[in-house]
Amino acid sequence: ATRHSPRPMASEWRAIKTPDGGRHTYYHNVRTNETTWIKPAGFVDANGRAQSKIEGTDWVEVSQPSGPSYFHNPKSGEVTWHAPEEVKAAFAARAAARA
């Protein structure tokens, strides 16, 4: 069975490129006026995609409004529609910890 994450909701955060030609991105919370260089958890980009770091792995789950989630490993550059074994193990460990 394919696991689908809930569709992301609109984020209070906005990604803003720096005026030096957009070499860097920072994040601004429109509700609290907070800013940070670190992408906030649950950040939803302009295309409606949200990224969630999979704890204990190098993988990120990307939820998108137009379809199923996919997985991205920023370290290796790998992208896959199917949860890698490492991610499946992390999900299983998380579920066992909740039980």
Short mmCIF file of N, CA, C and O in Angstrom, two decimals:
data_model
loop_
_atom_site.label_atom_id
_atom_site.label_comp_id
_atom_site.label_asym_id
_atom_site.label_seq_id
_atom_site.Cartn_x
_atom_site.Cartn_y
_atom_site.Cartn_z
N ALA A 1 0.85 -1.19 0.00
CA ALA A 1 0.00 0.00 0.00
C ALA A 1 0.88 1.23 0.00
O ALA A 1 1.85 1.30 0.74
N THR A 2 0.54 2.18 -0.82
CA THR A 2 1.29 3.42 -0.90
C THR A 2 0.83 4.35 0.21
O THR A 2 -0.35 4.49 0.46
N ARG A 3 1.77 4.96 0.89
CA ARG A 3 1.47 5.87 1.98
C ARG A 3 1.45 7.28 1.42
O ARG A 3 2.42 7.73 0.84
N HIS A 4 0.35 7.97 1.59
CA HIS A 4 0.24 9.35 1.14
C HIS A 4 0.15 10.26 2.35
O HIS A 4 -0.60 9.98 3.27
N SER A 5 0.90 11.32 2.34
CA SER A 5 0.81 12.31 3.42
C SER A 5 -0.37 13.21 3.15
O SER A 5 -0.78 13.39 2.01
N PRO A 6 -0.92 13.80 4.22
CA PRO A 6 -2.01 14.76 3.98
C PRO A 6 -1.51 15.92 3.13
O PRO A 6 -0.34 16.26 3.18
N ARG A 7 -2.38 16.51 2.38
CA ARG A 7 -1.98 17.64 1.54
C ARG A 7 -1.55 18.80 2.43
O ARG A 7 -2.19 19.08 3.44
N PRO A 8 -0.47 19.49 2.06
CA PRO A 8 -0.01 20.59 2.89
C PRO A 8 -0.98 21.76 2.86
O PRO A 8 -1.67 21.99 1.88
N MET A 9 -1.02 22.49 3.96
CA MET A 9 -1.85 23.68 4.05
C MET A 9 -0.97 24.88 3.74
O MET A 9 0.25 24.80 3.79
N ALA A 10 -1.58 25.99 3.46
CA ALA A 10 -0.82 27.21 3.18
C ALA A 10 0.07 27.53 4.37
O ALA A 10 -0.35 27.43 5.51
N SER A 11 1.27 27.90 4.10
CA SER A 11 2.25 28.19 5.14
C SER A 11 2.18 29.65 5.55
O SER A 11 1.91 30.53 4.74
N GLU A 12 2.46 29.90 6.84
CA GLU A 12 2.60 31.28 7.31
C GLU A 12 3.96 31.82 6.93
O GLU A 12 4.22 33.00 7.08
N TRP A 13 4.83 30.94 6.47
CA TRP A 13 6.20 31.32 6.12
C TRP A 13 6.32 31.64 4.64
O TRP A 13 5.68 31.02 3.81
N ARG A 14 7.17 32.59 4.33
CA ARG A 14 7.49 32.96 2.95
C ARG A 14 9.00 32.84 2.76
O ARG A 14 9.77 33.26 3.63
N ALA A 15 9.41 32.27 1.65
CA ALA A 15 10.83 32.21 1.29
C ALA A 15 11.17 33.49 0.55
O ALA A 15 10.47 33.87 -0.39
N ILE A 16 12.23 34.14 0.98
CA ILE A 16 12.62 35.41 0.38
C ILE A 16 14.08 35.33 -0.04
O ILE A 16 14.94 34.94 0.75
N LYS A 17 14.36 35.66 -1.29
CA LYS A 17 15.73 35.67 -1.80
C LYS A 17 16.41 36.97 -1.38
O LYS A 17 15.79 38.03 -1.35
N THR A 18 17.70 36.87 -1.08
CA THR A 18 18.46 38.06 -0.69
C THR A 18 18.68 38.97 -1.89
O THR A 18 18.66 38.52 -3.04
N PRO A 19 18.86 40.28 -1.64
CA PRO A 19 19.00 41.23 -2.75
C PRO A 19 20.30 41.12 -3.53
O PRO A 19 20.50 41.83 -4.49
N ASP A 20 21.18 40.20 -3.16
CA ASP A 20 22.46 40.03 -3.86
C ASP A 20 22.32 39.13 -5.07
O ASP A 20 23.22 38.39 -5.42
N GLY A 21 21.17 39.15 -5.70
CA GLY A 21 20.93 38.29 -6.86
C GLY A 21 20.29 36.97 -6.48
O GLY A 21 20.26 36.05 -7.28
N GLY A 22 19.79 36.89 -5.25
CA GLY A 22 19.11 35.68 -4.82
C GLY A 22 20.03 34.53 -4.48
O GLY A 22 19.64 33.37 -4.56
N ARG A 23 21.26 34.85 -4.08
CA ARG A 23 22.22 33.79 -3.75
C ARG A 23 21.83 33.03 -2.49
O ARG A 23 22.21 31.89 -2.31
N HIS A 24 21.06 33.66 -1.63
CA HIS A 24 20.65 33.03 -0.37
C HIS A 24 19.15 33.21 -0.19
O HIS A 24 18.55 34.12 -0.74
N THR A 25 18.57 32.33 0.61
CA THR A 25 17.14 32.40 0.92
C THR A 25 16.98 32.48 2.42
O THR A 25 17.65 31.74 3.16
N TYR A 26 16.11 33.36 2.87
CA TYR A 26 15.72 33.36 4.28
C TYR A 26 14.21 33.24 4.34
O TYR A 26 13.53 33.31 3.33
N TYR A 27 13.69 33.00 5.53
CA TYR A 27 12.27 32.70 5.70
C TYR A 27 11.65 33.71 6.65
O TYR A 27 12.24 34.04 7.68
N HIS A 28 10.48 34.21 6.30
CA HIS A 28 9.77 35.21 7.09
C HIS A 28 8.39 34.69 7.43
O HIS A 28 7.66 34.22 6.55
N ASN A 29 8.03 34.75 8.72
CA ASN A 29 6.70 34.34 9.16
C ASN A 29 5.81 35.58 9.15
O ASN A 29 6.05 36.53 9.90
N VAL A 30 4.79 35.56 8.29
CA VAL A 30 3.93 36.74 8.12
C VAL A 30 3.04 37.00 9.32
O VAL A 30 2.58 38.12 9.51
N ARG A 31 2.81 35.98 10.15
CA ARG A 31 1.98 36.17 11.34
C ARG A 31 2.78 36.72 12.51
O ARG A 31 2.38 37.66 13.17
N THR A 32 3.99 36.15 12.76
CA THR A 32 4.78 36.54 13.94
C THR A 32 5.87 37.55 13.61
O THR A 32 6.50 38.09 14.51
N ASN A 33 6.14 37.76 12.32
CA ASN A 33 7.21 38.64 11.84
C ASN A 33 8.61 38.08 12.13
O ASN A 33 9.60 38.78 12.01
N GLU A 34 8.69 36.81 12.50
CA GLU A 34 9.98 36.15 12.75
C GLU A 34 10.69 35.91 11.43
O GLU A 34 10.05 35.65 10.41
N THR A 35 12.02 35.97 11.43
CA THR A 35 12.82 35.60 10.27
C THR A 35 13.88 34.59 10.69
O THR A 35 14.34 34.60 11.84
N THR A 36 14.27 33.72 9.75
CA THR A 36 15.29 32.72 10.03
C THR A 36 15.95 32.30 8.72
O THR A 36 15.34 32.37 7.66
N TRP A 37 17.20 31.89 8.81
CA TRP A 37 17.91 31.35 7.66
C TRP A 37 17.60 29.87 7.47
O TRP A 37 17.82 29.30 6.41
N ILE A 38 17.07 29.23 8.51
CA ILE A 38 16.79 27.80 8.48
C ILE A 38 15.35 27.56 8.05
O ILE A 38 14.42 28.14 8.59
N LYS A 39 15.17 26.68 7.05
CA LYS A 39 13.82 26.38 6.55
C LYS A 39 12.98 25.82 7.68
O LYS A 39 13.34 24.82 8.29
N PRO A 40 11.86 26.46 7.99
CA PRO A 40 11.01 25.98 9.09
C PRO A 40 10.37 24.63 8.78
O PRO A 40 10.09 24.31 7.62
N ALA A 41 10.16 23.84 9.83
CA ALA A 41 9.49 22.56 9.67
C ALA A 41 8.11 22.79 9.08
O ALA A 41 7.40 23.72 9.45
N GLY A 42 7.73 21.98 8.12
CA GLY A 42 6.42 22.10 7.51
C GLY A 42 6.29 23.25 6.52
O GLY A 42 5.19 23.57 6.09
N PHE A 43 7.40 23.86 6.14
CA PHE A 43 7.37 24.96 5.18
C PHE A 43 6.70 24.50 3.88
O PHE A 43 7.01 23.43 3.37
N VAL A 44 5.77 25.28 3.38
CA VAL A 44 5.09 24.98 2.12
C VAL A 44 5.56 26.01 1.10
O VAL A 44 5.40 27.21 1.31
N ASP A 45 6.17 25.55 0.00
CA ASP A 45 6.68 26.49 -0.99
C ASP A 45 5.57 27.05 -1.87
O ASP A 45 4.40 26.68 -1.74
N ALA A 46 5.92 27.91 -2.79
CA ALA A 46 4.94 28.58 -3.65
C ALA A 46 4.16 27.60 -4.53
O ALA A 46 3.06 27.89 -4.97
N ASN A 47 4.73 26.42 -4.77
CA ASN A 47 4.05 25.40 -5.56
C ASN A 47 3.18 24.48 -4.71
O ASN A 47 2.62 23.52 -5.22
N GLY A 48 3.10 24.76 -3.40
CA GLY A 48 2.28 23.96 -2.51
C GLY A 48 2.97 22.72 -1.97
O GLY A 48 2.35 21.87 -1.36
N ARG A 49 4.29 22.61 -2.18
CA ARG A 49 5.02 21.44 -1.68
C ARG A 49 5.53 21.72 -0.27
O ARG A 49 6.00 22.81 0.02
N ALA A 50 5.42 20.72 0.58
CA ALA A 50 5.95 20.80 1.94
C ALA A 50 7.01 19.72 2.10
O ALA A 50 6.86 18.62 1.59
N GLN A 51 8.10 20.06 2.79
CA GLN A 51 9.17 19.10 3.01
C GLN A 51 9.25 18.76 4.49
O GLN A 51 9.22 19.66 5.33
N SER A 52 9.36 17.47 4.78
CA SER A 52 9.50 17.00 6.16
C SER A 52 10.72 16.12 6.25
O SER A 52 10.81 15.10 5.55
N LYS A 53 11.67 16.49 7.09
CA LYS A 53 12.88 15.69 7.32
C LYS A 53 12.47 14.39 7.99
O LYS A 53 11.69 14.38 8.92
N ILE A 54 13.00 13.27 7.50
CA ILE A 54 12.74 11.96 8.12
C ILE A 54 13.84 11.75 9.16
O ILE A 54 15.00 11.54 8.80
N GLU A 55 13.48 11.87 10.43
CA GLU A 55 14.46 11.78 11.52
C GLU A 55 15.26 10.48 11.44
O GLU A 55 14.71 9.42 11.14
N GLY A 56 16.57 10.59 11.69
CA GLY A 56 17.45 9.43 11.68
C GLY A 56 17.92 9.02 10.30
O GLY A 56 18.58 7.99 10.16
N THR A 57 17.56 9.81 9.28
CA THR A 57 17.97 9.51 7.90
C THR A 57 18.43 10.80 7.23
O THR A 57 18.29 11.89 7.79
N ASP A 58 18.95 10.66 6.03
CA ASP A 58 19.30 11.83 5.21
C ASP A 58 18.15 12.22 4.29
O ASP A 58 18.30 13.10 3.46
N TRP A 59 17.01 11.55 4.42
CA TRP A 59 15.89 11.72 3.50
C TRP A 59 14.91 12.79 3.94
O TRP A 59 14.73 13.04 5.13
N VAL A 60 14.25 13.39 2.94
CA VAL A 60 13.18 14.36 3.14
C VAL A 60 11.96 13.85 2.37
O VAL A 60 12.10 13.39 1.23
N GLU A 61 10.79 13.90 3.01
CA GLU A 61 9.55 13.55 2.30
C GLU A 61 8.95 14.85 1.78
O GLU A 61 8.80 15.82 2.52
N VAL A 62 8.64 14.88 0.50
CA VAL A 62 8.07 16.07 -0.13
C VAL A 62 6.61 15.78 -0.46
O VAL A 62 6.31 14.90 -1.26
N SER A 63 5.71 16.50 0.22
CA SER A 63 4.27 16.37 -0.05
C SER A 63 3.91 17.44 -1.06
O SER A 63 4.37 18.58 -0.95
N GLN A 64 3.08 17.09 -2.02
CA GLN A 64 2.69 18.05 -3.04
C GLN A 64 1.19 18.00 -3.25
O GLN A 64 0.58 16.94 -3.11
N PRO A 65 0.57 19.12 -3.56
CA PRO A 65 -0.88 19.16 -3.68
C PRO A 65 -1.41 18.41 -4.89
O PRO A 65 -2.56 18.00 -4.91
N SER A 66 -0.58 18.17 -5.90
CA SER A 66 -1.06 17.57 -7.14
C SER A 66 -0.91 16.06 -7.20
O SER A 66 -1.22 15.46 -8.22
N GLY A 67 -0.40 15.44 -6.13
CA GLY A 67 -0.21 13.99 -6.21
C GLY A 67 0.45 13.44 -4.98
O GLY A 67 0.51 14.08 -3.95
N PRO A 68 0.98 12.21 -5.11
CA PRO A 68 1.57 11.54 -3.96
C PRO A 68 2.89 12.18 -3.53
O PRO A 68 3.52 12.91 -4.29
N SER A 69 3.28 11.86 -2.32
CA SER A 69 4.58 12.30 -1.81
C SER A 69 5.70 11.62 -2.58
O SER A 69 5.52 10.55 -3.16
N TYR A 70 6.87 12.25 -2.54
CA TYR A 70 8.07 11.59 -3.04
C TYR A 70 9.17 11.83 -2.03
O TYR A 70 9.01 12.59 -1.07
N PHE A 71 10.29 11.15 -2.20
CA PHE A 71 11.38 11.21 -1.24
C PHE A 71 12.63 11.73 -1.94
O PHE A 71 12.93 11.34 -3.06
N HIS A 72 13.36 12.59 -1.22
CA HIS A 72 14.56 13.21 -1.77
C HIS A 72 15.67 13.11 -0.74
O HIS A 72 15.45 13.37 0.44
N ASN A 73 16.84 12.71 -1.20
CA ASN A 73 18.02 12.68 -0.34
C ASN A 73 18.94 13.79 -0.82
O ASN A 73 19.63 13.64 -1.83
N PRO A 74 18.95 14.95 -0.11
CA PRO A 74 19.77 16.08 -0.56
C PRO A 74 21.26 15.76 -0.60
O PRO A 74 21.99 16.33 -1.40
N LYS A 75 21.71 14.83 0.27
CA LYS A 75 23.14 14.49 0.30
C LYS A 75 23.57 13.77 -0.96
O LYS A 75 24.59 14.09 -1.55
N SER A 76 22.77 12.79 -1.40
CA SER A 76 23.15 11.99 -2.57
C SER A 76 22.52 12.52 -3.86
O SER A 76 22.95 12.15 -4.95
N GLY A 77 21.47 13.36 -3.72
CA GLY A 77 20.76 13.86 -4.89
C GLY A 77 19.70 12.89 -5.39
O GLY A 77 18.99 13.18 -6.34
N GLU A 78 19.55 11.73 -4.73
CA GLU A 78 18.58 10.73 -5.17
C GLU A 78 17.15 11.19 -4.91
O GLU A 78 16.86 11.83 -3.90
N VAL A 79 16.25 10.87 -5.83
CA VAL A 79 14.82 11.15 -5.72
C VAL A 79 14.08 9.88 -6.09
O VAL A 79 14.43 9.21 -7.07
N THR A 80 13.05 9.53 -5.31
CA THR A 80 12.28 8.32 -5.59
C THR A 80 10.83 8.49 -5.15
O THR A 80 10.55 9.21 -4.19
N TRP A 81 9.93 7.84 -5.88
CA TRP A 81 8.51 7.85 -5.51
C TRP A 81 8.24 6.87 -4.38
O TRP A 81 7.24 6.98 -3.68
N HIS A 82 9.09 5.87 -4.22
CA HIS A 82 8.88 4.81 -3.24
C HIS A 82 9.79 5.04 -2.03
O HIS A 82 10.97 5.36 -2.20
N ALA A 83 9.25 4.85 -0.84
CA ALA A 83 10.03 5.04 0.38
C ALA A 83 11.22 4.09 0.39
O ALA A 83 11.04 2.87 0.29
N PRO A 84 12.43 4.62 0.51
CA PRO A 84 13.62 3.77 0.61
C PRO A 84 13.55 2.93 1.89
O PRO A 84 12.86 3.29 2.84
N GLU A 85 14.29 1.84 1.93
CA GLU A 85 14.28 0.95 3.11
C GLU A 85 14.61 1.72 4.39
O GLU A 85 14.01 1.48 5.43
N GLU A 86 15.55 2.63 4.31
CA GLU A 86 15.95 3.45 5.47
C GLU A 86 14.76 4.27 5.99
O GLU A 86 14.55 4.40 7.19
N VAL A 87 13.95 4.80 5.09
CA VAL A 87 12.77 5.58 5.46
C VAL A 87 11.70 4.66 6.05
O VAL A 87 11.08 4.99 7.06
N LYS A 88 11.49 3.49 5.43
CA LYS A 88 10.52 2.53 5.96
C LYS A 88 10.87 2.14 7.38
O LYS A 88 10.00 2.06 8.25
N ALA A 89 12.17 1.93 7.63
CA ALA A 89 12.62 1.56 8.98
C ALA A 89 12.36 2.70 9.96
O ALA A 89 11.93 2.48 11.10
N ALA A 90 12.60 3.93 9.53
CA ALA A 90 12.35 5.10 10.40
C ALA A 90 10.87 5.24 10.70
O ALA A 90 10.48 5.52 11.84
N PHE A 91 10.00 5.03 9.69
CA PHE A 91 8.55 5.08 9.91
C PHE A 91 8.11 3.98 10.89
O PHE A 91 7.29 4.21 11.76
N ALA A 92 8.66 2.78 10.73
CA ALA A 92 8.32 1.66 11.61
C ALA A 92 8.76 1.95 13.05
O ALA A 92 8.01 1.69 13.99
N ALA A 93 9.95 2.51 13.21
CA ALA A 93 10.45 2.85 14.55
C ALA A 93 9.57 3.92 15.19
O ALA A 93 9.27 3.85 16.38
N ARG A 94 9.15 4.90 14.39
CA ARG A 94 8.28 5.97 14.91
C ARG A 94 6.94 5.38 15.35
O ARG A 94 6.41 5.73 16.40
N ALA A 95 6.37 4.47 14.53
CA ALA A 95 5.09 3.84 14.87
C ALA A 95 5.21 3.00 16.13
O ALA A 95 4.33 3.00 16.99
N ALA A 96 6.32 2.26 16.26
CA ALA A 96 6.54 1.41 17.44
C ALA A 96 6.68 2.28 18.70
O ALA A 96 6.21 1.89 19.77
N ALA A 97 7.31 3.42 18.58
CA ALA A 97 7.49 4.31 19.73
C ALA A 97 6.16 4.88 20.21
O ALA A 97 5.99 5.16 21.40
N ARG A 98 5.22 5.02 19.29
CA ARG A 98 3.89 5.55 19.65
C ARG A 98 3.00 4.50 20.29
O ARG A 98 2.04 4.82 20.97
N ALA A 99 3.31 3.21 20.01
CA ALA A 99 2.45 2.11 20.50
C ALA A 99 2.67 1.83 21.96
O ALA A 99 3.56 2.22 22.60
#
